[in-house]
Coordinates of C-alpha atoms in Angstrom, one line a residue:
M1 CA -18.3 4.6 -49.0
S2 CA -20.5 5.3 -52.0
S3 CA -22.7 7.6 -49.9
I4 CA -19.7 9.6 -48.9
K5 CA -18.5 9.9 -52.5
D6 CA -22.1 10.9 -53.6
S7 CA -22.2 13.6 -50.9
L8 CA -18.8 14.9 -51.9
H9 CA -19.8 14.9 -55.6
H10 CA -23.0 16.8 -54.7
A11 CA -20.9 19.3 -52.7
V12 CA -18.6 19.9 -55.7
E13 CA -21.5 20.4 -58.1
S14 CA -23.1 22.9 -55.8
L15 CA -20.0 25.1 -55.9
H16 CA -19.6 28.0 -58.3
I17 CA -17.6 26.6 -61.2
S18 CA -14.9 28.8 -62.7
G19 CA -11.5 28.5 -64.3
G20 CA -10.0 29.6 -61.0
S21 CA -6.9 31.7 -61.0
G22 CA -3.2 31.3 -61.0
G23 CA -3.4 28.3 -63.3
Q24 CA -5.9 26.5 -61.0
K25 CA -8.7 24.5 -62.6
G26 CA -11.9 23.1 -61.4
P27 CA -14.6 24.3 -58.9
Q28 CA -13.8 27.0 -56.4
V29 CA -13.2 25.6 -52.9
Y30 CA -12.9 27.8 -49.8
V31 CA -10.5 27.3 -46.9
D32 CA -10.8 29.3 -43.7
E33 CA -7.8 28.5 -41.5
A34 CA -9.5 30.1 -38.4
K35 CA -13.1 28.9 -38.6
G36 CA -13.2 26.1 -41.1
S37 CA -13.5 22.4 -40.5
D38 CA -12.0 19.4 -42.3
T39 CA -14.7 17.2 -40.7
T40 CA -17.9 19.1 -41.5
G41 CA -16.7 21.5 -44.2
K42 CA -18.2 21.4 -47.7
G43 CA -15.9 23.9 -49.4
T44 CA -18.4 26.8 -49.6
K45 CA -18.0 30.2 -47.9
E46 CA -20.7 29.1 -45.4
A47 CA -19.0 25.8 -44.7
P48 CA -15.3 26.1 -45.6
Y49 CA -12.5 23.6 -44.9
A50 CA -9.8 24.3 -42.3
T51 CA -6.8 23.3 -44.4
T52 CA -5.9 23.0 -48.1
V53 CA -4.8 19.4 -47.5
G54 CA -8.2 18.6 -46.0
A55 CA -9.9 20.1 -49.0
M56 CA -7.8 18.1 -51.4
L57 CA -8.3 14.9 -49.5
A58 CA -12.0 15.3 -49.7
L59 CA -12.4 16.7 -53.3
G60 CA -9.3 15.9 -55.1
S61 CA -6.5 18.1 -56.4
E62 CA -8.4 19.5 -59.5
I63 CA -9.9 22.4 -57.6
S64 CA -9.4 26.1 -57.4
L65 CA -8.5 27.0 -53.8
F66 CA -9.4 30.3 -52.2
V67 CA -7.8 30.7 -48.8
K68 CA -8.7 33.0 -45.9
K69 CA -5.7 33.2 -43.6
S70 CA -6.0 33.1 -39.9
G71 CA -6.8 36.6 -38.6
A72 CA -7.5 38.1 -42.1
E73 CA -10.3 40.7 -42.1
G74 CA -11.1 40.6 -45.8
D75 CA -9.1 43.7 -47.0
K76 CA -9.8 43.8 -50.7
E77 CA -6.6 45.7 -51.3
E78 CA -4.4 43.2 -49.6
G79 CA -3.3 40.2 -51.6
G80 CA -6.2 40.3 -53.9
A81 CA -8.7 39.2 -51.3
D82 CA -12.4 39.5 -51.9
A83 CA -14.9 41.2 -49.6
D84 CA -15.0 38.1 -47.3
G85 CA -11.2 37.9 -47.0
Y86 CA -10.6 35.0 -49.4
A87 CA -7.7 35.2 -51.9
P88 CA -6.6 32.6 -54.5
I89 CA -3.9 30.4 -53.1
S90 CA -0.4 31.4 -54.1
G91 CA 1.9 29.3 -56.3
A92 CA 4.1 28.4 -53.3
G93 CA 1.0 27.7 -51.2
L94 CA -0.4 25.3 -53.8
K95 CA 3.0 23.5 -54.1
R96 CA 3.0 23.0 -50.3
A97 CA -0.6 21.8 -50.4
K98 CA 0.2 19.2 -53.0
K99 CA 3.2 18.0 -51.0
G100 CA 1.0 17.8 -47.9
L101 CA -1.7 15.9 -49.9
E102 CA 0.9 13.3 -51.0
A103 CA 2.0 12.8 -47.4
A104 CA -1.5 12.6 -46.2
Q105 CA -2.5 10.1 -48.9
K106 CA 0.5 7.9 -48.0
K107 CA -0.4 8.0 -44.3
K108 CA -4.0 7.1 -45.1
K109 CA -2.9 4.2 -47.2
K110 CA -0.7 2.9 -44.4
Q111 CA -3.6 3.2 -42.0
E112 CA -5.8 1.3 -44.3
E113 CA -3.2 -1.4 -44.8
A114 CA -2.7 -1.6 -41.0
S115 CA -6.4 -1.8 -40.5
S116 CA -6.7 -4.6 -43.0
K117 CA -3.9 -6.5 -41.3
T118 CA -5.6 -6.0 -38.0
Q119 CA -8.8 -7.3 -39.4
D120 CA -7.0 -10.3 -40.9
A121 CA -5.3 -10.9 -37.6
E122 CA -8.6 -10.7 -35.7
E123 CA -10.1 -13.1 -38.1
T124 CA -7.2 -15.5 -37.7
D125 CA -7.3 -15.2 -33.9
A126 CA -11.1 -15.8 -34.0
K127 CA -10.6 -18.9 -36.1
K128 CA -7.7 -20.1 -33.9
L129 CA -9.9 -19.5 -30.8
E130 CA -12.8 -21.5 -32.3
E131 CA -10.5 -24.4 -33.2
S132 CA -8.9 -24.4 -29.7
K133 CA -12.3 -25.5 -28.2
S134 CA -11.8 -28.9 -29.8
I135 CA -8.3 -29.5 -28.3
V136 CA -8.5 -31.6 -25.2
L137 CA -5.4 -32.4 -23.0
E138 CA -5.1 -35.9 -21.7
E139 CA -4.0 -35.9 -18.1
P140 CA -0.9 -38.1 -17.6
K141 CA -1.3 -41.1 -15.4
G142 CA 2.1 -41.1 -13.7
D143 CA 2.7 -40.5 -10.0
Y144 CA 3.1 -36.7 -9.5
Q145 CA 3.9 -35.5 -6.0
K146 CA 1.7 -32.7 -4.8
I147 CA 3.8 -29.9 -3.4
K148 CA 3.8 -26.3 -2.3
I149 CA 6.0 -23.9 -4.2
R150 CA 8.3 -23.6 -1.2
Q151 CA 9.2 -27.3 -1.7
G152 CA 10.4 -26.7 -5.3
I153 CA 14.2 -26.9 -4.7
E154 CA 14.0 -30.2 -2.8
T155 CA 11.8 -31.8 -5.5
R156 CA 13.8 -30.8 -8.5
D157 CA 13.9 -33.4 -11.3
K158 CA 10.9 -35.2 -9.9
P159 CA 7.3 -35.3 -11.3
V160 CA 5.3 -32.8 -9.3
K161 CA 1.8 -31.3 -9.2
V162 CA 1.5 -27.6 -8.3
Q163 CA -1.5 -25.4 -7.7
G164 CA -1.8 -21.7 -7.4
W165 CA -2.7 -18.3 -8.8
V166 CA -1.4 -16.8 -12.1
H167 CA 0.8 -13.9 -10.8
R168 CA 2.4 -13.0 -14.2
L169 CA 1.7 -14.2 -17.7
R170 CA 3.4 -13.8 -21.1
S171 CA 3.3 -15.7 -24.4
Q172 CA 5.8 -15.9 -27.3
K173 CA 6.3 -18.1 -30.3
G174 CA 4.4 -21.2 -29.1
L175 CA 5.5 -20.8 -25.5
M176 CA 3.6 -19.6 -22.5
F177 CA 5.4 -18.5 -19.3
I178 CA 3.3 -18.4 -16.1
V179 CA 4.7 -17.2 -12.8
L180 CA 2.6 -19.1 -10.3
R181 CA 1.9 -17.9 -6.7
D182 CA 0.6 -20.0 -3.8
G183 CA 1.5 -17.9 -0.8
T184 CA 4.6 -19.9 0.0
G185 CA 6.6 -18.6 -3.0
F186 CA 6.7 -18.0 -6.8
L187 CA 7.4 -20.5 -9.5
Q188 CA 8.0 -20.0 -13.2
C189 CA 6.2 -22.5 -15.3
V190 CA 6.7 -23.1 -19.1
L191 CA 3.9 -24.5 -21.3
T192 CA 4.6 -25.7 -24.8
G193 CA 2.9 -27.7 -27.7
K194 CA -0.8 -28.5 -27.2
N195 CA -0.7 -27.0 -23.7
V196 CA -0.7 -23.5 -25.2
Q197 CA -3.3 -24.3 -27.9
T198 CA -6.3 -24.9 -25.7
F199 CA -9.1 -22.5 -25.2
D200 CA -8.1 -22.0 -21.6
A201 CA -4.6 -21.2 -22.6
L202 CA -5.6 -18.6 -25.2
T203 CA -8.0 -16.9 -22.8
L204 CA -6.0 -17.2 -19.5
T205 CA -6.0 -14.2 -17.3
L206 CA -4.0 -12.9 -14.3
E207 CA -5.2 -14.3 -10.9
S208 CA -6.8 -17.3 -12.5
T209 CA -6.1 -20.5 -10.5
V210 CA -4.4 -23.4 -12.3
E211 CA -3.1 -26.9 -11.6
I212 CA 0.1 -27.9 -13.4
K213 CA 1.9 -31.2 -13.6
G214 CA 5.5 -31.4 -14.7
T215 CA 9.1 -31.4 -13.7
I216 CA 11.1 -28.6 -12.0
K217 CA 14.4 -28.1 -13.7
A218 CA 17.3 -25.9 -12.6
L219 CA 18.0 -23.0 -15.0
P220 CA 21.2 -22.7 -16.9
E221 CA 23.6 -19.8 -16.2
G222 CA 22.4 -16.5 -17.6
K223 CA 18.7 -17.3 -17.1
S224 CA 16.8 -16.1 -14.1
A225 CA 13.6 -17.0 -12.3
P226 CA 12.4 -17.3 -8.7
D227 CA 14.7 -19.9 -7.0
N228 CA 16.6 -20.2 -10.3
H229 CA 14.4 -23.0 -11.6
E230 CA 11.3 -23.5 -13.7
L231 CA 8.5 -26.1 -14.0
V232 CA 8.4 -27.7 -17.4
A233 CA 4.7 -28.6 -17.8
D234 CA 3.5 -32.0 -19.0
W235 CA -0.2 -31.1 -18.5
W236 CA -2.3 -28.4 -16.9
R237 CA -5.8 -27.2 -16.3
C238 CA -7.6 -24.0 -15.3
V239 CA -9.3 -24.4 -12.0
G240 CA -11.0 -21.0 -11.8
K241 CA -10.7 -18.3 -14.5
A242 CA -10.5 -14.7 -13.3
P243 CA -12.3 -12.1 -15.4
G244 CA -10.7 -10.0 -18.1
G245 CA -11.9 -6.7 -19.7
E246 CA -13.2 -4.0 -17.3
D247 CA -13.2 -6.4 -14.4
A248 CA -9.6 -7.6 -15.0
F249 CA -7.4 -7.6 -11.9
T250 CA -5.1 -4.9 -13.2
N251 CA -8.1 -2.6 -13.6
K252 CA -9.2 -3.2 -10.0
V253 CA -5.8 -2.7 -8.4
S254 CA -3.4 -0.4 -10.2
E255 CA -0.3 1.4 -9.1
G256 CA -1.1 5.0 -8.2
A257 CA -4.8 4.4 -7.7
D258 CA -6.7 6.6 -5.2
P259 CA -6.1 5.4 -1.6
S260 CA -9.8 5.0 -0.9
I261 CA -10.1 2.7 -3.9
L262 CA -7.2 0.6 -2.8
A263 CA -8.7 0.4 0.7
D264 CA -12.0 -0.8 -0.7
S265 CA -10.0 -3.4 -2.7
R266 CA -7.7 -4.4 0.2
H267 CA -8.6 -8.1 -0.4
L268 CA -7.0 -7.8 -3.8
V269 CA -4.1 -5.5 -2.8
L270 CA -2.9 -8.2 -0.4
R271 CA -2.1 -10.3 -3.5
G272 CA 0.7 -7.9 -4.5
E273 CA 4.3 -8.7 -3.8
T274 CA 4.8 -5.6 -1.5
A275 CA 1.7 -6.0 0.6
S276 CA 2.3 -9.8 1.1
A277 CA 5.9 -9.2 1.9
V278 CA 5.0 -6.7 4.6
L279 CA 2.6 -9.2 6.2
K280 CA 5.1 -12.0 6.1
V281 CA 7.6 -9.7 7.8
R282 CA 4.9 -9.0 10.3
A283 CA 4.5 -12.7 11.1
A284 CA 8.2 -13.0 11.4
V285 CA 8.4 -10.1 13.8
L286 CA 5.6 -11.4 16.0
S287 CA 7.3 -14.8 16.1
A288 CA 10.6 -13.1 17.0
F289 CA 9.0 -11.1 19.8
R290 CA 7.6 -14.3 21.3
E291 CA 11.0 -16.1 21.0
E292 CA 12.7 -13.2 22.7
Y293 CA 10.2 -13.2 25.5
A294 CA 10.6 -16.9 25.9
S295 CA 14.4 -16.3 26.3
M296 CA 13.5 -13.9 29.1
N297 CA 11.2 -16.5 30.8
M298 CA 8.2 -14.3 30.3
L299 CA 4.7 -15.9 30.0
E300 CA 2.1 -15.0 27.4
V301 CA -1.4 -14.3 28.6
T302 CA -4.7 -13.4 26.9
P303 CA -6.6 -10.6 28.6
P304 CA -10.2 -9.6 27.7
C305 CA -11.0 -7.1 25.0
M306 CA -14.4 -6.2 26.5
V307 CA -13.9 -4.0 29.7
Q308 CA -15.7 -1.6 32.0
T309 CA -12.7 0.5 33.0
Q310 CA -10.6 3.0 31.1
V311 CA -6.8 3.1 30.9
E312 CA -5.8 6.0 28.6
G313 CA -8.6 8.5 29.1
G314 CA -12.3 8.3 28.5
S315 CA -12.4 10.4 25.3
T316 CA -11.0 7.6 23.2
L317 CA -13.2 4.7 24.4
F318 CA -15.4 2.7 22.0
A319 CA -18.6 2.1 24.1
F320 CA -21.2 -0.6 23.6
D321 CA -24.1 -2.2 25.4
Y322 CA -23.1 -5.3 27.3
Y323 CA -26.3 -7.1 28.4
G324 CA -27.8 -3.8 29.7
Q325 CA -24.5 -2.6 31.2
K326 CA -22.1 0.0 29.7
A327 CA -18.9 -1.6 28.5
Y328 CA -16.0 -0.6 26.2
L329 CA -13.5 -2.1 23.8
T330 CA -10.1 -2.1 25.6
Q331 CA -7.6 0.7 25.1
S332 CA -4.9 -1.4 26.8
S333 CA -4.5 -4.7 28.6
Q334 CA -2.0 -3.2 31.1
L335 CA -4.2 -3.3 34.2
Y336 CA -5.0 -7.0 33.7
L337 CA -1.3 -7.8 33.1
E338 CA -0.4 -6.2 36.4
T339 CA -2.8 -8.6 38.2
C340 CA -0.8 -11.6 36.8
L341 CA 2.5 -10.7 38.4
P342 CA 1.9 -12.3 41.8
S343 CA 1.0 -15.7 40.3
L344 CA 2.6 -15.9 36.8
G345 CA 5.6 -13.6 37.1
D346 CA 6.6 -11.4 34.3
V347 CA 4.0 -11.5 31.5
F348 CA 3.2 -10.2 28.1
C349 CA 0.3 -10.3 25.6
V350 CA -0.3 -9.7 21.9
Q351 CA -3.8 -8.3 21.7
E352 CA -5.9 -5.9 19.7
S353 CA -6.4 -2.5 21.4
F354 CA -9.0 0.1 20.3
R355 CA -8.8 3.9 20.4
A356 CA -11.7 6.1 19.3
E357 CA -9.3 8.9 18.4
K358 CA -10.3 10.9 15.3
S359 CA -6.7 11.1 14.0
H360 CA -6.0 10.8 10.3
T361 CA -2.2 10.8 10.7
R362 CA -0.1 8.2 9.0
R363 CA 0.7 6.5 12.4
H364 CA -2.8 6.2 13.9
L365 CA -5.3 3.3 13.7
S366 CA -8.6 2.8 15.5
E367 CA -7.7 -0.9 16.0
Y368 CA -4.1 -2.0 16.3
T369 CA -2.0 -4.9 17.5
H370 CA -0.7 -4.0 21.0
L371 CA 2.3 -5.9 22.4
E372 CA 2.3 -5.2 26.1
A373 CA 4.3 -6.5 29.0
E374 CA 4.5 -6.0 32.8
L375 CA 7.5 -6.9 34.9
G376 CA 7.9 -7.1 38.7
F377 CA 10.6 -6.2 41.1
L378 CA 12.6 -3.8 38.9
D379 CA 13.5 -0.2 38.7
F380 CA 13.3 2.4 35.9
D381 CA 16.8 1.8 34.6
E382 CA 16.2 -1.9 34.5
L383 CA 13.0 -1.3 32.5
L384 CA 14.9 0.7 29.9
A385 CA 17.5 -2.0 29.7
H386 CA 14.8 -4.6 29.2
L387 CA 13.2 -2.5 26.3
E388 CA 16.5 -2.1 24.6
Q389 CA 17.1 -5.9 24.8
L390 CA 13.6 -6.7 23.6
I391 CA 13.9 -4.4 20.5
C392 CA 17.4 -5.4 19.5
G393 CA 17.0 -9.1 20.3
T394 CA 13.8 -9.2 18.2
I395 CA 15.5 -7.5 15.3
D396 CA 18.5 -9.9 15.5
R397 CA 16.1 -12.9 15.3
V398 CA 14.3 -11.5 12.3
L399 CA 17.7 -10.9 10.5
A400 CA 19.0 -14.3 11.5
N401 CA 16.1 -15.9 9.6
E402 CA 17.1 -16.2 5.9
A403 CA 13.5 -15.8 4.6
S404 CA 12.5 -12.8 6.7
A405 CA 15.8 -11.1 6.2
A406 CA 15.4 -11.4 2.4
L407 CA 11.9 -9.9 2.6
L408 CA 13.1 -7.1 4.8
Q409 CA 15.9 -6.4 2.3
Q410 CA 13.3 -6.3 -0.5
L411 CA 11.1 -3.8 1.4
N412 CA 13.8 -1.7 3.0
P413 CA 17.3 -2.2 1.5
S414 CA 18.9 0.5 3.7
F415 CA 17.7 -1.0 7.0
Q416 CA 20.3 -1.0 9.7
K417 CA 19.7 -2.5 13.1
P418 CA 20.1 0.1 15.9
T419 CA 23.2 0.2 18.0
R420 CA 23.2 0.1 21.8
P421 CA 22.8 1.9 24.1
F422 CA 19.9 4.0 22.8
R423 CA 20.1 7.7 23.4
R424 CA 18.5 8.8 26.7
M425 CA 16.8 12.3 26.4
D426 CA 15.0 13.9 29.3
Y427 CA 11.6 15.5 28.4
R428 CA 12.9 18.9 29.5
D429 CA 16.0 18.5 27.2
A430 CA 13.7 17.7 24.3
I431 CA 11.7 20.9 25.0
A432 CA 15.0 22.9 25.0
W433 CA 16.0 21.2 21.7
L434 CA 12.7 22.1 20.0
K435 CA 13.0 25.7 21.2
E436 CA 16.7 25.9 20.1
H437 CA 15.8 24.6 16.6
D438 CA 12.7 26.8 16.3
V439 CA 10.3 23.8 16.0
K440 CA 6.8 25.2 16.9
T441 CA 3.7 23.7 18.4
D442 CA 0.7 23.0 16.2
E443 CA -0.5 26.5 17.3
G444 CA 2.7 28.1 16.1
K445 CA 4.1 28.8 19.6
D446 CA 7.3 27.9 21.2
H447 CA 7.3 24.7 23.2
E448 CA 7.2 25.1 27.0
V449 CA 7.7 22.6 29.8
G450 CA 4.2 21.0 30.4
D451 CA 3.3 20.8 26.7
D452 CA 2.4 17.5 25.2
I453 CA 4.9 17.4 22.3
A454 CA 2.9 17.2 19.1
E455 CA 3.5 14.3 16.7
A456 CA 5.0 16.5 13.9
A457 CA 7.5 18.2 16.3
E458 CA 8.5 14.9 17.9
R459 CA 9.0 13.2 14.5
K460 CA 11.1 16.2 13.2
M461 CA 13.4 16.0 16.2
T462 CA 13.7 12.2 15.9
D463 CA 14.4 12.3 12.2
E464 CA 17.1 15.0 12.6
L465 CA 18.8 13.2 15.4
N466 CA 18.4 10.0 13.4
V467 CA 18.9 7.5 16.2
P468 CA 16.6 5.5 18.5
I469 CA 15.7 7.7 21.5
F470 CA 14.4 6.9 25.0
L471 CA 12.5 10.1 25.7
I472 CA 12.0 10.0 29.5
K473 CA 10.4 11.6 32.5
F474 CA 7.3 13.4 31.2
P475 CA 5.2 15.8 33.3
R476 CA 2.5 14.0 35.4
E477 CA -0.2 16.2 33.8
I478 CA 0.2 14.7 30.3
K479 CA 0.6 11.1 31.4
A480 CA -1.8 8.4 32.7
F481 CA -2.9 8.4 36.3
Y482 CA -1.1 5.1 37.2
M483 CA 2.5 6.3 36.3
K484 CA 5.0 6.5 39.2
R485 CA 6.3 9.9 40.1
C486 CA 10.0 10.7 40.0
P487 CA 11.5 10.4 43.5
G488 CA 12.3 13.9 44.7
D489 CA 10.5 15.6 41.8
E490 CA 6.8 14.7 41.9
R491 CA 6.0 17.0 38.9
F492 CA 7.5 14.4 36.6
T493 CA 7.0 10.6 36.1
E494 CA 9.2 7.6 35.6
S495 CA 7.9 7.3 32.0
V496 CA 9.4 6.6 28.6
D497 CA 8.5 6.8 24.9
V498 CA 10.7 5.0 22.5
L499 CA 11.1 7.1 19.3
M500 CA 12.3 5.8 16.0
P501 CA 13.4 7.8 12.9
G502 CA 10.7 8.0 10.2
V503 CA 7.9 7.0 12.6
G504 CA 8.3 8.6 16.0
E505 CA 6.8 6.9 19.0
I506 CA 6.6 3.1 18.9
V507 CA 6.6 2.3 22.6
G508 CA 5.1 4.0 25.6
G509 CA 5.9 2.7 29.1
S510 CA 6.5 3.6 32.7
M511 CA 7.0 2.4 36.2
R512 CA 3.7 1.9 37.9
M513 CA 2.5 3.3 41.2
S514 CA 3.2 0.7 43.9
D515 CA 1.7 2.6 46.9
S516 CA -2.1 2.4 47.6
K517 CA -2.3 6.0 49.0
E518 CA -0.5 7.4 46.0
L519 CA -2.9 5.5 43.7
F520 CA -6.0 6.8 45.5
D521 CA -4.6 10.3 45.3
A522 CA -4.2 9.8 41.5
Y523 CA -7.8 8.6 41.2
K524 CA -8.9 11.8 43.1
H525 CA -6.7 14.1 41.0
E526 CA -8.2 12.7 37.8
G527 CA -11.8 12.8 39.1
M528 CA -12.1 9.0 38.8
D529 CA -14.3 6.8 40.9
P530 CA -12.0 4.2 42.4
S531 CA -14.7 1.6 43.0
P532 CA -14.6 0.0 39.5
Y533 CA -10.9 -0.4 39.9
Y534 CA -11.1 -2.4 43.2
W535 CA -9.4 -5.4 41.5
Y536 CA -6.5 -3.2 40.3
T537 CA -6.1 -1.4 43.6
D538 CA -6.0 -4.8 45.5
Q539 CA -2.6 -5.3 43.8
R540 CA -1.2 -2.7 46.2
K541 CA -3.3 -4.0 49.2
Y542 CA -2.3 -7.7 49.0
G543 CA 1.4 -7.3 48.8
T544 CA 2.9 -4.7 46.5
C545 CA 6.2 -4.4 44.6
E546 CA 8.1 -2.0 42.3
H547 CA 6.9 -2.9 38.8
G548 CA 6.7 -1.4 35.4
G549 CA 5.6 -2.1 31.9
Y550 CA 4.9 -0.8 28.4
G551 CA 2.9 -1.1 25.2
L552 CA 4.4 -1.4 21.8
G553 CA 2.4 -0.7 18.6
V554 CA 3.2 -3.6 16.3
E555 CA 2.2 -1.6 13.1
R556 CA 4.4 1.3 14.0
F557 CA 7.3 -1.0 14.7
L558 CA 6.8 -2.6 11.3
A559 CA 6.4 0.7 9.6
W560 CA 9.8 1.7 10.9
M561 CA 11.5 -1.6 10.0
T562 CA 10.0 -1.9 6.5
N563 CA 10.1 1.8 5.7
R564 CA 6.4 2.1 5.0
W565 CA 4.8 5.6 4.7
T566 CA 1.8 4.7 6.9
V567 CA 0.9 2.1 9.5
R568 CA -2.1 1.3 7.4
E569 CA 0.2 -0.7 5.1
C570 CA 1.3 -2.9 8.1
S571 CA -2.2 -4.1 9.1
L572 CA -4.1 -7.0 7.4
Y573 CA -7.3 -5.0 7.2
P574 CA -6.6 -1.5 8.7
R575 CA -9.3 0.3 10.7
W576 CA -9.2 4.1 11.0
T577 CA -11.7 7.0 11.4
G578 CA -14.6 6.2 9.1
R579 CA -13.1 3.0 7.7
C580 CA -14.5 -0.4 8.9
T581 CA -14.6 -2.2 5.5
P582 CA -13.9 -4.6 4.0

């Protein structure tokens, strides 16, 4: 401080001393409102201050102020300004400056007092922290039942031991409130007395792991916490402390962060309430699908993921070397499911499928969970009825479960299960609707029969109609080689896409070709060598039947149910173009 005063004193002495003007006394000090600086100014014409208050704060009020107004050009004749544009401060200006000085001095004093208090508080905290290192908690010797948080209600008023991650944390007046998370639920814990005076308590951070012994007590009316109870702690310890500072959890995962950063930190994002809720609903949905299939007497099978044949076109195959042979990651398990019909009856699988499709849309993944089924001895209408029952029956099961229904309500409060029957819309009627409503192709043209309806157009139509849609009977040119042709109109296929508002297509299915000649003609039409498909063709050779099936994208189904913007939120570790980490 003394060096600053010395430099200011030196600056004052270096000024030209005069009696000033207008009753001012002391050294002449110059203020240039346009080019001066209160930080580096010295009060000379070469280094003026920017404000009169800044000059007074630095040099005191006993100075003669000469002010150059912003934009002044130094007109000698105007306001008594000298050749450089400086004029003695007016009486009114001086009065305002002194008032401003008083206000600035008061503000400065408050800041100094606040700084002093902060410093005192820091010293007190440092002393408290040092003293806390000597506080040791004695673990109680009673019998505490080890529980998961989901068991909290059934173990109320009993001594329990709980372990988990610190999900939320706050302290107030000798109390510490911890919301603990263990994957099965959330539990509010209250620490008091010596429990909040230890070094670990004073330095506890979010996502640290802790062990707490105590008793779970129901909360009185008017208080709220998960499951309406809280654990009153007798003793606790920190098992693994998470970092604070720059590496703190909230700095790694923050709301509104760049999507690529969140993708890199997916392992931490999963700890959030929304991400974990989506994955719990996912588990409930998969369980409900399996229960619904069981009610239909359908058998689950597990086809291979490494294959040497294509299903949905060669351009989207992931190829790899398989002991010197060319092989691929499967696009679909459909062909294998068809081979099960003669021995296992109607079958389904829940497998990963892979598409090397360079799509960055919000409904595409390079690896996704594919729920597929094949059914024998049925016609197209029966296939549609089956799909309707599968979707509605699965949703009914999810909503009938109290836990999954609550999670779904949390994620999508406006969710309504679809009503039956679903709307049937012929592909040609969809083309007519798009033309009538002036919905263009990606190239800006009108849709015509034969076009593969683009994702954006399909979604716009589905969202506007706002009901589940069975879009049926697509042209053979835009569908897979194995799809059965419509009897009497060979240009079209007995095919279906199930469209849901907000997402678009969630299911693709069809009746399959049951005639060997028809299948060989399809191989030829597509320019495919039929020899690698001998095992698939044999299904028509050794007893054939009318059969059909479909594939449902689990992530798309979830995105629709939980109202997620992108299917990436519905996968544990999503994979898309360029993303294969973590």
